[in-house]
Short mmCIF file of C-alpha atoms in Angstrom, two decimals:
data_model
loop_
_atom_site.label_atom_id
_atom_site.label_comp_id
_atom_site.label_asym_id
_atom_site.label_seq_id
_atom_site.Cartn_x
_atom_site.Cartn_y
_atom_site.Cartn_z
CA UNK A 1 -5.26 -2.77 9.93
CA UNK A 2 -5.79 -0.28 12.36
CA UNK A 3 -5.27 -2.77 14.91
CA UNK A 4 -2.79 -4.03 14.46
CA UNK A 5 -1.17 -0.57 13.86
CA UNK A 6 -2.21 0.44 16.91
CA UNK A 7 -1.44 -2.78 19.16
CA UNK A 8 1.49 -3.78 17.72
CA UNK A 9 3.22 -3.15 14.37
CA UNK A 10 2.82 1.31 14.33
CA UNK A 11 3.50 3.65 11.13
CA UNK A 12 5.13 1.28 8.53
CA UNK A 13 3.62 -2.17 8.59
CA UNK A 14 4.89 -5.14 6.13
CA UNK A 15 2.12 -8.05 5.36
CA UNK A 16 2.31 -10.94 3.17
CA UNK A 17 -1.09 -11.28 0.98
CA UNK A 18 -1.05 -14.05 -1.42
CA UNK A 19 3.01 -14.69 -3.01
CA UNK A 20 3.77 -10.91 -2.37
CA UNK A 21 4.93 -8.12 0.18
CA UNK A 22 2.44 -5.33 0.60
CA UNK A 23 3.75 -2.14 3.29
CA UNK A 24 0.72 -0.33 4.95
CA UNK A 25 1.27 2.79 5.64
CA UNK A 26 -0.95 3.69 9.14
CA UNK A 27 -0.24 6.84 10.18
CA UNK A 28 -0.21 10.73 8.39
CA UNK A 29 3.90 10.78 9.40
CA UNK A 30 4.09 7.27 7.04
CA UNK A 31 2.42 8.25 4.23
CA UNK A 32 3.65 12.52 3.89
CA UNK A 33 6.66 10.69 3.56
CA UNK A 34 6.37 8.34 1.61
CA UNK A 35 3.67 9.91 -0.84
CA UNK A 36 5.11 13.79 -0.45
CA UNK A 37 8.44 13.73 0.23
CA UNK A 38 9.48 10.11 -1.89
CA UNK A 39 6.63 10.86 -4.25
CA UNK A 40 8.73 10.42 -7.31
CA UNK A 41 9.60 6.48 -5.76
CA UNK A 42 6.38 5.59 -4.09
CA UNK A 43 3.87 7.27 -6.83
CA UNK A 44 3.94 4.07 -9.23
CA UNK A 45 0.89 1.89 -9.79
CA UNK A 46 1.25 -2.06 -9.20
CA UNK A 47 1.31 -4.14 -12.22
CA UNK A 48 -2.01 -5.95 -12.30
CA UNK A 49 -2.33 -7.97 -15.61
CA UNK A 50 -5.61 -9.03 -14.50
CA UNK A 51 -7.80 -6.07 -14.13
CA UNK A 52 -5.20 -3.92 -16.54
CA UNK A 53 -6.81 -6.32 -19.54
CA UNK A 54 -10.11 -3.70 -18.78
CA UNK A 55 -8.68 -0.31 -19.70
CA UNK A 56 -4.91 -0.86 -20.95
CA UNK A 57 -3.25 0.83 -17.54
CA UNK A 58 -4.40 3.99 -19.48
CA UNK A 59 -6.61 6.93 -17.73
CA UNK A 60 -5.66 8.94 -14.40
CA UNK A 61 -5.99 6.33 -12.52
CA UNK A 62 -4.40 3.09 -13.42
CA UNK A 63 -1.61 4.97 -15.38
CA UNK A 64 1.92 4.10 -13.98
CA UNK A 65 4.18 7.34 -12.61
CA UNK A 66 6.92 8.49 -15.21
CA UNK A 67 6.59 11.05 -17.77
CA UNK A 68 3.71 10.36 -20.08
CA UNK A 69 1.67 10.20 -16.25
CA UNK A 70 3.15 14.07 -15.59
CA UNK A 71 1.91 15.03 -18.79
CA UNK A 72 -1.73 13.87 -18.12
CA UNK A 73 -1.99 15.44 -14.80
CA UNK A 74 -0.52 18.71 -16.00
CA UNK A 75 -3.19 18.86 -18.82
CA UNK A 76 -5.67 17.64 -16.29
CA UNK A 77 -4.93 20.27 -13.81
CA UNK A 78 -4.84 23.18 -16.50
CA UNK A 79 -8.23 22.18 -17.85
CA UNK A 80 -10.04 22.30 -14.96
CA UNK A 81 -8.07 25.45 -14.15
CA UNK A 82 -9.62 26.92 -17.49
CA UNK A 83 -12.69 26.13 -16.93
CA UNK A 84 -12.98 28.27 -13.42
CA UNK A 85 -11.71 25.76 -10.95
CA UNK A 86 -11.80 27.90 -7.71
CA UNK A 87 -13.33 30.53 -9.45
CA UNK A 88 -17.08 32.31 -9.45
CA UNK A 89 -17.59 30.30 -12.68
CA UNK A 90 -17.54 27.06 -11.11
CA UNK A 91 -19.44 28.04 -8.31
CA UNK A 92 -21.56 29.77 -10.82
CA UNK A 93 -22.51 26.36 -12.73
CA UNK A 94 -23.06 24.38 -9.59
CA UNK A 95 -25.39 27.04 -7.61
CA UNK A 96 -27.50 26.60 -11.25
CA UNK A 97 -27.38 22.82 -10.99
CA UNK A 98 -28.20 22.79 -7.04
CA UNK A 99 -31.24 24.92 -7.95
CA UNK A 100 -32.58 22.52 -10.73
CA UNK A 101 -32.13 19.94 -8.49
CA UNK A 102 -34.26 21.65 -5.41
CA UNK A 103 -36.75 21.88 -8.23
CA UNK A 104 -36.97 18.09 -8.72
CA UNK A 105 -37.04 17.32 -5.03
CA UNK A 106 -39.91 19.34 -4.83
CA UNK A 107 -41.94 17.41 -7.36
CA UNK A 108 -41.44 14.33 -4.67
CA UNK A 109 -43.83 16.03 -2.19
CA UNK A 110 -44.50 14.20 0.25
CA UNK A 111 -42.91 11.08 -1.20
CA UNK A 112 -39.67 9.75 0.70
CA UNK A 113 -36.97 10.22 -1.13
CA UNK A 114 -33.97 7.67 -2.34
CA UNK A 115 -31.14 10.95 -1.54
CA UNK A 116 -28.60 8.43 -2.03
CA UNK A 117 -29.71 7.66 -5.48
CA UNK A 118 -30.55 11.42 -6.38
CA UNK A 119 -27.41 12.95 -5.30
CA UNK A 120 -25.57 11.01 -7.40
CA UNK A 121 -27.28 12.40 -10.54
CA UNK A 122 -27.28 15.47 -9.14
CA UNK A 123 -23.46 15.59 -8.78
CA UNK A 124 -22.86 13.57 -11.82
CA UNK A 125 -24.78 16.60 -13.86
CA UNK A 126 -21.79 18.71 -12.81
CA UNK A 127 -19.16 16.47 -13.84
CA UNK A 128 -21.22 15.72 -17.08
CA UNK A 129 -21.04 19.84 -17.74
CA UNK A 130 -17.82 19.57 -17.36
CA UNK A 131 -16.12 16.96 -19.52
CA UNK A 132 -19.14 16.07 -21.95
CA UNK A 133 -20.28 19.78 -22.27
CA UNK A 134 -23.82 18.12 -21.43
CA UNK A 135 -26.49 18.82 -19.14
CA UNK A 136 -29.06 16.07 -18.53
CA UNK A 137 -32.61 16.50 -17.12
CA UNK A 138 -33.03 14.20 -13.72
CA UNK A 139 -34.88 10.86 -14.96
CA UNK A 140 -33.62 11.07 -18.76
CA UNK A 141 -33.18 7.32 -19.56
CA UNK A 142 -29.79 7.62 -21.12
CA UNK A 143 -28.26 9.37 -17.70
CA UNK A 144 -30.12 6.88 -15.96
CA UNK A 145 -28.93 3.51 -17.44
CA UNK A 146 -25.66 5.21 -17.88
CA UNK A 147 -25.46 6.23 -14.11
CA UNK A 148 -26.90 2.80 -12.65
CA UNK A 149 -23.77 1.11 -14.92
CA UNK A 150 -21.65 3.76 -13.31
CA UNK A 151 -22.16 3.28 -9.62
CA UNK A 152 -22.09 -0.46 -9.91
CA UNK A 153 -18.48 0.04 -10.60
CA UNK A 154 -17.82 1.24 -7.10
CA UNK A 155 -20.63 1.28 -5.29
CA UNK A 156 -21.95 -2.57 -5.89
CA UNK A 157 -21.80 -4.48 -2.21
CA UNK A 158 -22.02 -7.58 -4.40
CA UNK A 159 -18.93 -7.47 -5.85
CA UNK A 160 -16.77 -4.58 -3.88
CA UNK A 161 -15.34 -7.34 -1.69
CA UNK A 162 -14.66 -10.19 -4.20
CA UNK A 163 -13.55 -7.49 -6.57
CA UNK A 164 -11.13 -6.42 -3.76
CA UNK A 165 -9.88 -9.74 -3.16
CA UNK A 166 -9.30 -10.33 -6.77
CA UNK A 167 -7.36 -7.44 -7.09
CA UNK A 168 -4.39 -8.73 -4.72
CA UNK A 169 -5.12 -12.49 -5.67
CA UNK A 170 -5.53 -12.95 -9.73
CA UNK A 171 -5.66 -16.65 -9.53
CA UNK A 172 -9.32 -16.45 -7.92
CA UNK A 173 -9.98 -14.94 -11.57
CA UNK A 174 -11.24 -18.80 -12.52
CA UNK A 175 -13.28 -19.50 -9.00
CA UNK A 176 -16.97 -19.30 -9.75
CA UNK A 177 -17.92 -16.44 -7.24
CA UNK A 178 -15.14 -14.03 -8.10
CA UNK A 179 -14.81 -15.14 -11.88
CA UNK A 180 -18.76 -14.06 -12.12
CA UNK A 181 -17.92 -10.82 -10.01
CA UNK A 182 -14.95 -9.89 -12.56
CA UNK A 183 -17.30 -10.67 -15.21
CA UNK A 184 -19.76 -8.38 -14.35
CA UNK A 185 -16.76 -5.33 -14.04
CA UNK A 186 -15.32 -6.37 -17.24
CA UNK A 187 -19.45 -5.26 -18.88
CA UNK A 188 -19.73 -2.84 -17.07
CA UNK A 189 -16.16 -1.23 -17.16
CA UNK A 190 -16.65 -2.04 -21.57
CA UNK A 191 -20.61 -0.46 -21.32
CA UNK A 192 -19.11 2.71 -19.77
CA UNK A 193 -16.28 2.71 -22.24
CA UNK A 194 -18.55 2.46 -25.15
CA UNK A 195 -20.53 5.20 -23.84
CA UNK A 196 -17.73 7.39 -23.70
CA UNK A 197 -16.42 6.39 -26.83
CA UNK A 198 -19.67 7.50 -28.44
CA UNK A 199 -19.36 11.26 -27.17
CA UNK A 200 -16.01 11.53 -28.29
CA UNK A 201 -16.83 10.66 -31.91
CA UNK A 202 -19.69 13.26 -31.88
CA UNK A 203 -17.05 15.60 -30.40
CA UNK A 204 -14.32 14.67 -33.40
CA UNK A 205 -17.44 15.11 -35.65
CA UNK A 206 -17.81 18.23 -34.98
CA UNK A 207 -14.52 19.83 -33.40
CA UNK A 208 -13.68 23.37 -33.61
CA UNK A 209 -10.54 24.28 -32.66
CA UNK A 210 -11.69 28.22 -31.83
CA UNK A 211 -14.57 26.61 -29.66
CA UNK A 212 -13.56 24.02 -26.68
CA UNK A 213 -16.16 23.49 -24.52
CA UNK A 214 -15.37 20.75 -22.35
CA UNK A 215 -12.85 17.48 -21.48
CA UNK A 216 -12.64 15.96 -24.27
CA UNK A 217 -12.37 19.03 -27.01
CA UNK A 218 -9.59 20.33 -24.78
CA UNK A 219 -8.41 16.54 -25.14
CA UNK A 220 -9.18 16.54 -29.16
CA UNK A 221 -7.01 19.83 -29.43
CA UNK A 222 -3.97 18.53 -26.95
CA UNK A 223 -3.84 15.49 -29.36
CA UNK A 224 -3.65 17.80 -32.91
CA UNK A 225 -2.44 20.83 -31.67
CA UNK A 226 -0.04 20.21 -28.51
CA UNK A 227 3.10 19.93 -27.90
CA UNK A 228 4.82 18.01 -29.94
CA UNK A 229 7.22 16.37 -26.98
CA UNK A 230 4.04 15.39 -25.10
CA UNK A 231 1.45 14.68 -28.18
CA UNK A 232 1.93 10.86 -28.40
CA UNK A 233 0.57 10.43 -24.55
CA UNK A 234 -2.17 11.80 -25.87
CA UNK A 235 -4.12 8.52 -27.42
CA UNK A 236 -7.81 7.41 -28.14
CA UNK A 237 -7.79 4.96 -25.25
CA UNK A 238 -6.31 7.10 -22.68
CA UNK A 239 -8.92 10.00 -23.74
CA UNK A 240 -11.96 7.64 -23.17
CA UNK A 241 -10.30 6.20 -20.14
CA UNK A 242 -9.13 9.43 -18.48
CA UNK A 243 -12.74 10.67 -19.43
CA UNK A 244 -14.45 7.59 -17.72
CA UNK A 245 -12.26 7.85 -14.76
CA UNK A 246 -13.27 11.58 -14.08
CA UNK A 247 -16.85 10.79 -14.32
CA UNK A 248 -17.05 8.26 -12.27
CA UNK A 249 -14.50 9.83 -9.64
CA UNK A 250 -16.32 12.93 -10.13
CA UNK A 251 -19.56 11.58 -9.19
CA UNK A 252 -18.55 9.01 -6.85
CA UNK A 253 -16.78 10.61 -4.14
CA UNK A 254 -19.21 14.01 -3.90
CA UNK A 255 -22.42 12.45 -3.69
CA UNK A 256 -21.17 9.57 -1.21
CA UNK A 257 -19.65 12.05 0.84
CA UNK A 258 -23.19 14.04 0.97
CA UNK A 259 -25.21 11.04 1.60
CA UNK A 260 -23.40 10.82 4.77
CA UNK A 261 -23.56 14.15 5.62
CA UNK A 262 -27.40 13.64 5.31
CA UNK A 263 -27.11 10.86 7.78
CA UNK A 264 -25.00 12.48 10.28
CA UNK A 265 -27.43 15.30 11.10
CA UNK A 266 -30.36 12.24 11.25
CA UNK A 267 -27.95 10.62 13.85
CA UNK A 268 -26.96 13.80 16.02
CA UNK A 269 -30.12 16.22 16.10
CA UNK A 270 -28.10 18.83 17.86
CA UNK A 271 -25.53 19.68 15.75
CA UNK A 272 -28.02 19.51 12.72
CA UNK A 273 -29.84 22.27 14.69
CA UNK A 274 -26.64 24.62 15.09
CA UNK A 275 -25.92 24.30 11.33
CA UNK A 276 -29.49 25.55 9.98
CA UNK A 277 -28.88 28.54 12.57
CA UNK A 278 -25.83 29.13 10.87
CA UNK A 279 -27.15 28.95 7.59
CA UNK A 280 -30.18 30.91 8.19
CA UNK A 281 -28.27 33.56 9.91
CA UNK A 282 -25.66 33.58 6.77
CA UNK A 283 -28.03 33.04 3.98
CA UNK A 284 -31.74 32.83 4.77
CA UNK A 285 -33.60 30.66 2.62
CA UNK A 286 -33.23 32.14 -0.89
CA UNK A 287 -29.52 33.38 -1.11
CA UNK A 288 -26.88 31.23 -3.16
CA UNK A 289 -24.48 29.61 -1.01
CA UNK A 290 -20.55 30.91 -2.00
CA UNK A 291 -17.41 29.44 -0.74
CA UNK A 292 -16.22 33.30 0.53
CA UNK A 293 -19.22 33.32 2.98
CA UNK A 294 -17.52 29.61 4.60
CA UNK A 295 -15.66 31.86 7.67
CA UNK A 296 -18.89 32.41 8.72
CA UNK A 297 -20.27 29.27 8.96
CA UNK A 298 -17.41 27.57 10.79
CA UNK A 299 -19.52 24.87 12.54
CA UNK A 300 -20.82 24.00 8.79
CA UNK A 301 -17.18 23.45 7.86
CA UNK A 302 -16.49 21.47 11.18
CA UNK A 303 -19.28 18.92 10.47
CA UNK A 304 -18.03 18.12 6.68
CA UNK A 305 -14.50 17.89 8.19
CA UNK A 306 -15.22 15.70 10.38
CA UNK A 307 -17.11 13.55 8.23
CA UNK A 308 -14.54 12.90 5.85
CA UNK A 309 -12.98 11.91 9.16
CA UNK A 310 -15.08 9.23 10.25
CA UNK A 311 -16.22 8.14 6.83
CA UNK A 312 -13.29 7.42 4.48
CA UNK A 313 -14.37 6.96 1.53
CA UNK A 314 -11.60 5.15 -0.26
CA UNK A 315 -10.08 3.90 3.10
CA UNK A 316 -6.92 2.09 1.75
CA UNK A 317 -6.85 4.50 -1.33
CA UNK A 318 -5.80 3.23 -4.58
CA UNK A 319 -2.45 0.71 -4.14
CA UNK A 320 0.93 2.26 -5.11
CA UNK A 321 4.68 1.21 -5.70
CA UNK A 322 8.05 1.55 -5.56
CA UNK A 323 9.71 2.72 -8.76
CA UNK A 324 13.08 1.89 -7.13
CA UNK A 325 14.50 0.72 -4.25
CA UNK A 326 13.98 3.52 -1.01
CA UNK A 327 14.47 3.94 2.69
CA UNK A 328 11.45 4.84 4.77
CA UNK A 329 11.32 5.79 8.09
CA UNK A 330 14.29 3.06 8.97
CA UNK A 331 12.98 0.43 6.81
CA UNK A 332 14.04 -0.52 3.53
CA UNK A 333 11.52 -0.92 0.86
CA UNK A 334 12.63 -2.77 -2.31
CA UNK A 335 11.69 -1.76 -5.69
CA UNK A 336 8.27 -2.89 -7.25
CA UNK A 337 6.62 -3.46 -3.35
CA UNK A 338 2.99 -3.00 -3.12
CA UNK A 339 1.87 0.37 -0.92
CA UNK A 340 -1.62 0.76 0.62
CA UNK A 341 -2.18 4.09 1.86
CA UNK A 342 -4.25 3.44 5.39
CA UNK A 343 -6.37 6.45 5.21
CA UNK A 344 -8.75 5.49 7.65
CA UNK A 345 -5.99 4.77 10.08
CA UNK A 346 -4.51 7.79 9.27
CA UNK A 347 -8.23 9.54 10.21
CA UNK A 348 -8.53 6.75 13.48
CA UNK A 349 -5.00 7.96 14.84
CA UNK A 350 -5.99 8.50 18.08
CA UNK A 351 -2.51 10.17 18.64
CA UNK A 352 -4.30 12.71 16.72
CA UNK A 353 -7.71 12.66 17.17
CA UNK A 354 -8.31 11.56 20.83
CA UNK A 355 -11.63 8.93 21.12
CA UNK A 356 -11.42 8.91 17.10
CA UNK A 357 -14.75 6.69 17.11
CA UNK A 358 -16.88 9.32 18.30
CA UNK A 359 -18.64 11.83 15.76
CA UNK A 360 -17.62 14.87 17.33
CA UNK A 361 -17.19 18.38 15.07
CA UNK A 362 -16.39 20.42 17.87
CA UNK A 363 -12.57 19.45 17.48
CA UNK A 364 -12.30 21.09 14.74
CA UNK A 365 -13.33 24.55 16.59
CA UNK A 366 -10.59 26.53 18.02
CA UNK A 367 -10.97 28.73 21.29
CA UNK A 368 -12.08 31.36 19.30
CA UNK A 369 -15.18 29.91 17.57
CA UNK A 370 -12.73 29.26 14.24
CA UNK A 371 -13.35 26.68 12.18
CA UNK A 372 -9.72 24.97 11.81
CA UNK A 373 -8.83 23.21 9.06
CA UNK A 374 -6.49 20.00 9.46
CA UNK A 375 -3.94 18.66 7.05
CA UNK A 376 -4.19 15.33 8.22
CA UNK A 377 -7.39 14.43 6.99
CA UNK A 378 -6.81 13.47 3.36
CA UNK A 379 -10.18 11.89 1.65
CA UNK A 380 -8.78 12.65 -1.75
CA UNK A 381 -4.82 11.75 -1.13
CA UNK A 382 -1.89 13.83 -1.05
CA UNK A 383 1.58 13.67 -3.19
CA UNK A 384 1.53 12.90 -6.61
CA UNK A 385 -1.61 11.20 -7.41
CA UNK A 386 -4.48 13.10 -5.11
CA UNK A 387 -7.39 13.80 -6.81
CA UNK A 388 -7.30 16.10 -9.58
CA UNK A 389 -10.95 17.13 -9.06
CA UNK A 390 -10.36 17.73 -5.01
CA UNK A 391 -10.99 21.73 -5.16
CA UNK A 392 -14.63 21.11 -7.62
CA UNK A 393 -15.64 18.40 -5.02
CA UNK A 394 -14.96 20.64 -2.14
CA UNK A 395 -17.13 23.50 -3.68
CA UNK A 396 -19.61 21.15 -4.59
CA UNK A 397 -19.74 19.48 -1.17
CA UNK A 398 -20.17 22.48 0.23
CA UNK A 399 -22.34 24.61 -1.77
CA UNK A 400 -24.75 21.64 -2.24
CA UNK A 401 -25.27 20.50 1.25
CA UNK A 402 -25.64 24.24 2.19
CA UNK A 403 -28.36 24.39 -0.23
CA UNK A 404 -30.32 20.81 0.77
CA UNK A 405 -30.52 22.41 4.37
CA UNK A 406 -31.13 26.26 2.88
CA UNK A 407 -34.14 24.56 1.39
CA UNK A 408 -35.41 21.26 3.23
CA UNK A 409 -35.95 20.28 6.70
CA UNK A 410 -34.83 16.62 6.46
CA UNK A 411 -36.52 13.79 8.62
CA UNK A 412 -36.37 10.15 8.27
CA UNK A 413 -38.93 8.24 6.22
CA UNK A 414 -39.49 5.61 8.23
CA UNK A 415 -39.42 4.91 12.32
CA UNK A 416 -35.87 2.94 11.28
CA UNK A 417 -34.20 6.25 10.37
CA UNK A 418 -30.58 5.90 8.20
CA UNK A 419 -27.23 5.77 10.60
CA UNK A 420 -24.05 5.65 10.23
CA UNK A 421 -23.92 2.36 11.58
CA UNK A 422 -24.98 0.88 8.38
CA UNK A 423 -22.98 1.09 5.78
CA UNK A 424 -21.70 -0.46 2.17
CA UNK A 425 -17.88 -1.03 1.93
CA UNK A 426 -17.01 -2.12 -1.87
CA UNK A 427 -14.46 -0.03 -3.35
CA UNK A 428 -16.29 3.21 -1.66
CA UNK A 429 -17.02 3.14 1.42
CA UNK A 430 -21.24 4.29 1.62
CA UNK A 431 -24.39 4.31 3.45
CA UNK A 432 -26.39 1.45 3.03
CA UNK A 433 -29.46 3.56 2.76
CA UNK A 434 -30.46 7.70 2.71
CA UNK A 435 -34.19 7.67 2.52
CA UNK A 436 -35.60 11.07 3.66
CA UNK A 437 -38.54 13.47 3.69
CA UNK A 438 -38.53 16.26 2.67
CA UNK A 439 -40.38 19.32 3.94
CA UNK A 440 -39.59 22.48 1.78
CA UNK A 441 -39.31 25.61 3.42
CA UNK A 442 -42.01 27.84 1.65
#
């Protein structure tokens, strides 16, 4: 796609995939308009009967745009505002989970260690906090076989493709190969939902209306106590759902996004060396890492920027539609057409980022020594449907990679180090492997 955006067709591109239109949108110009300034026409979900059989088009997610979507995202937003989104609090909780998991790296000694695996517990025990009101201990079989089923969903390089595939062409749904890969979702996808389902009896068990702790008791109280105009969005299915989708969200994007962090300063010694200066100078190697000490480590900043850059995670982002009938950028786009977000073209513009292959943080360093911050790279979307849980995946990108570096040198395991060359595209875009060791600094 970027291509052909590039070569030939530029911002708005139409395709034909299967017996349907789909418009890419390739550039940041396409999509802020489209997804910001159309948002209420271009902010609908495709219908998919297929894959809707799995969940009902109910959660976050797969829920189509219109009023009962508004009032999920509103309750979303002010839940996670509650509970210290932004705030000390937050940062509070996921200094104390960064430290537990320093602990269990250390038990590893001198044993390489699967970081790709790991971190994805570790930022899982945030999210877990957060809408279970549960902490798990690293290796406790329940978060384990929970967390395996989890990852599978996006993260299986089986499947992602097929899956993929599937998703635009439904009739593949009864070929061997992709009927066995939808097979496999539809367990997993009804494993996870059971699991949820099984915490959110416990939590109706035992709900008090004077005590919310997490998701799903603010959920519980929305559903009995709330508005009465908005109450009957509020269902069983979309509570498990929305539950399961910021879980898996939750945990999905962070730790990916750290594992390749991880890998970038394997691949490019140099700058790994200016960013334990920085954090040495900043922090030493006992202080907490906070989000009001990030001016001062604008390098830091510059190398997670620009890895969101080069490594889109989601790089077509989750499909939209048209809700009606809309003109974009000269083009008409009929009501009910398919929109993929191109956010890795959007990130490879090299209108905007000149030689957008190369790894290079430095562009994101003014004259000065700033660290700049850029609108135009959007890992977690923008309009309507961007990630509700960008600002606690920002702190704990931050604070947590900090902390790995405040506390490790990292150095491959093997001679055939990780790189950023290898890599697992399914529905997540990942490194194929992050096997370190670890050296603490005593």
């Amino acid at each position: 796609m970027k291509r052909w955006s590039e070569e030939k067709y530029g911002d708005v591109m139409s395709i034909k995939i299967g017996f349907q239109n789909v418009v890419v949108l390739n550039t940041y110009e396409a999509v802020s308009q489209a997804l910001v300034k159309q948002g209420a026409t271009f902010s609908d979900r495709p219908r998919r009967p297929l894959l809707s059989k799995l969940t009902g088009n109910d959660g976050i997610v797969s829920m189509p745009y219109g009023d009962d979507f508004k009032a999920q995202k509103h309750f979303g937003l002010k839940f996670l505002r509650e509970k210290g989104m932004g705030r000390k609090q937050m940062e509070d909780l996921i200094n104390a989970e960064g430290d537990q998991f320093v602990e269990f790296l250390r038990s590893f000694g001198n044993t390489p260690v699967n970081m790709k695996k790991y971190l994805y517990w570790l930022t899982s025990n945030v999210i877990s906090q957060t809408a279970l009101g549960k902490r798990f201990e690293y290796g406790d079989p329940e978060f384990v076989d929970m967390l395996e089923t989890m990852s599978l969903l996006f993260g299986d390089s089986k499947d992602g493709n097929k899956l993929g595939i599937l998703n635009l062409f439904e009739y593949l749904a009864y070929v061997p190969p992709f009927a066995a890969a939808l097979e496999r979702l539809r367990k997993r996808t009804k494993k996870i939902l059971a699991t949820m389902q099984s915490y959110i009896d416990d939590h109706k068990a035992k709900f008090n209306p004077n005590h919310l702790v997490d998701f799903i008791d603010a959920y519980i109280f929305e559903q009995r106590l709330g508005k009465a105009k908005t109450k009957s969005a509020f269902t069983d299915n979309q509570m498990k759902v929305y539950t399961r989708d910021m879980f898996v969200a939750g945990s999905e994007t962070s730790s990916s996004t750290l594992s390749w962090l991880l890998v970038f300063c394997l691949d490019n010694p140099e700058y790994y060396k200016i960013i334990e200066k920085e954090i040495e100078d900043v922090f030493g190697f006992s202080g907490n890492p906070t989000m009001s000490k990030r001016e001062d480590l604008p390098f830091t900043c510059a190398f997670i920027q620009e890895a969101m850059r080069v490594k889109t995670l989601a790089p077509t982002a989750a499909q939209h539609s048209t809700s009606e009938t809309s003109e974009l950028m000269g083009y008409i786009i009929p009501k009910g057409t398919t929109i993929i977000p191109n956010l890795e073209g959007v990130h490879m513009d090299a209108k905007t980022w000149p030689n957008p292959e190369v790894f290079n943080p430095r562009r994101h360093i003014n004259e000065n020594g700033k660290f700049v911050a850029s609108n135009k790279i959007i890992p977690f979307g923008i309009g309507a449907r961007f990630c509700l849980g960008e600002s606690l995946a920002r702190v704990e990108i931050f604070v947590f990679f900090v902390k790995i570096l405040q506390k490790f040198k990292i150095r491959p395991a093997n001679a055939q180090h990780p790189s950023a060359d290898h890599e697992i595209r399914s529905f997540v875009t990942s490194p194929k492997e992050c096997l370190l060791s670890l050296i603490y600094r005593s």
